[in-house]
Tab-separated table of C-alpha atoms in Angstrom:
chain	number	residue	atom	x	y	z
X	1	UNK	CA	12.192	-17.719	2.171
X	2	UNK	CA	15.033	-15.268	3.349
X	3	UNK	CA	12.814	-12.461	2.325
X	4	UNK	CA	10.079	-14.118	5.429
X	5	UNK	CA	12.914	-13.858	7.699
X	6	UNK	CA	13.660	-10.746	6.929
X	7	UNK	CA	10.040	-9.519	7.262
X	8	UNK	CA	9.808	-10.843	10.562
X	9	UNK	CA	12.601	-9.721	12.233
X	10	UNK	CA	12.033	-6.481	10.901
X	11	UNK	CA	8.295	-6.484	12.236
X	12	UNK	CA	9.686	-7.655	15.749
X	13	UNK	CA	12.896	-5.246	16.009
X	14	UNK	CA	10.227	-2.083	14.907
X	15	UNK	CA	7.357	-3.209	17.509
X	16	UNK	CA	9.898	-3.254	20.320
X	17	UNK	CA	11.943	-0.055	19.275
X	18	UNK	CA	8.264	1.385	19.151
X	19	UNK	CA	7.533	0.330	22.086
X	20	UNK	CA	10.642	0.782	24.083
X	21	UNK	CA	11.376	4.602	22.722
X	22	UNK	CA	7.880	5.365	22.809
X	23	UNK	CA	7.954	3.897	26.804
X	24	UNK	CA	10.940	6.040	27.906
X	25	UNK	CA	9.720	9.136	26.292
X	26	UNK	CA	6.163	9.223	28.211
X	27	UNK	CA	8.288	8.055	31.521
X	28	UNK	CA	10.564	11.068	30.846
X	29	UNK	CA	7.649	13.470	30.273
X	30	UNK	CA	5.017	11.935	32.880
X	31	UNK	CA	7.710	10.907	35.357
X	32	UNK	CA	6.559	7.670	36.054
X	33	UNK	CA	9.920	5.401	35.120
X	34	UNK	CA	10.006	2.661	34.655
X	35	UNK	CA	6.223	1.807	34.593
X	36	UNK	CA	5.355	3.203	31.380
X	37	UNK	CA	8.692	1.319	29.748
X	38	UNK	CA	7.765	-1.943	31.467
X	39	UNK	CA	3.997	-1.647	30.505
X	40	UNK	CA	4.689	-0.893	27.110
X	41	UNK	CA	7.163	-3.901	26.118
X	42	UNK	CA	4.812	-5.955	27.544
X	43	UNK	CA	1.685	-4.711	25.489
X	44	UNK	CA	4.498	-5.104	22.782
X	45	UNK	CA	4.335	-8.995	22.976
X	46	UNK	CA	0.482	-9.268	21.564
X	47	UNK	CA	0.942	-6.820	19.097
X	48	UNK	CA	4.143	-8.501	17.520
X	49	UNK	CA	2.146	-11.788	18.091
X	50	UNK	CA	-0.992	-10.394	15.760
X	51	UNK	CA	1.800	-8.618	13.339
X	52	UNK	CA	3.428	-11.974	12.773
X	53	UNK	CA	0.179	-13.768	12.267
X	54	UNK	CA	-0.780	-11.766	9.849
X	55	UNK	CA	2.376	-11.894	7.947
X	56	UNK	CA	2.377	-15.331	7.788
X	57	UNK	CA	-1.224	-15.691	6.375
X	58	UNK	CA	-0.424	-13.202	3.624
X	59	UNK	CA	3.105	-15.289	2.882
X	60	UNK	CA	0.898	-18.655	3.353
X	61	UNK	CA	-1.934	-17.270	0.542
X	62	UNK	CA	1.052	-15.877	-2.015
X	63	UNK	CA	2.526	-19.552	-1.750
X	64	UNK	CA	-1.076	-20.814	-2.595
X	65	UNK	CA	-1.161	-18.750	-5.404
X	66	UNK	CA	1.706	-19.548	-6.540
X	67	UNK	CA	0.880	-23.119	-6.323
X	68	UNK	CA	-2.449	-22.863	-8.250
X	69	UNK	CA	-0.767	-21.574	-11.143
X	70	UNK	CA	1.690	-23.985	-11.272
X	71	UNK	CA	-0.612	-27.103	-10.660
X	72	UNK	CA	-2.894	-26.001	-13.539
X	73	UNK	CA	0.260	-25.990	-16.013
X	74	UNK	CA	1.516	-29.423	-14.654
X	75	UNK	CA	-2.341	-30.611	-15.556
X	76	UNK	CA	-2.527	-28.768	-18.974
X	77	UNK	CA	0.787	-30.517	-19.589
X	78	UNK	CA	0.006	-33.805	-18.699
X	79	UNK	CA	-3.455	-33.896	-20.687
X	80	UNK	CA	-1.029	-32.677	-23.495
X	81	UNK	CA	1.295	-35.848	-23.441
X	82	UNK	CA	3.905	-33.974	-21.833
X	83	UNK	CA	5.288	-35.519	-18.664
């Protein structure tokens, strides 16, 4: 679970870095500060959205996995006379 955590903050600290440096370095070049900046952490927020979505459907099918595996053994077990 930690390692989810870490994953997303990590995904939402390098989208807005990205988009934050990557905002004042056009504004610098084109001269149009702040607009670039502004426009940029604000295209941030859909992208992070999408980024996070997909990170949690990859985590949500590994935990399926994971419990496939482990609900066949339980039933092999159980039709052995373990319990």
């Amino acid at each position: 679970m930690l390692r989810v955590v870490l994953q997303i903050a990590l995904v939402t600290c390098a989208v807005i870095a990205g988009a934050l440096g990557g905002g004042v370095l056009l504004d610098q070049v084109l001269g149009t500060r702040p607009w670039l900046t502004v426009g940029m952490l604000v295209g941030s927020i859909p992208v992070t959205i999408v980024a996070l979505y997909f990170l949690a459907m990859s985590f949500a099918r590994a935990q399926q996995a994971v419990a496939s595996r482990n609900s066949g053994t339980l039933e092999e077990d159980r039709l052995d006379g373990f319990k």
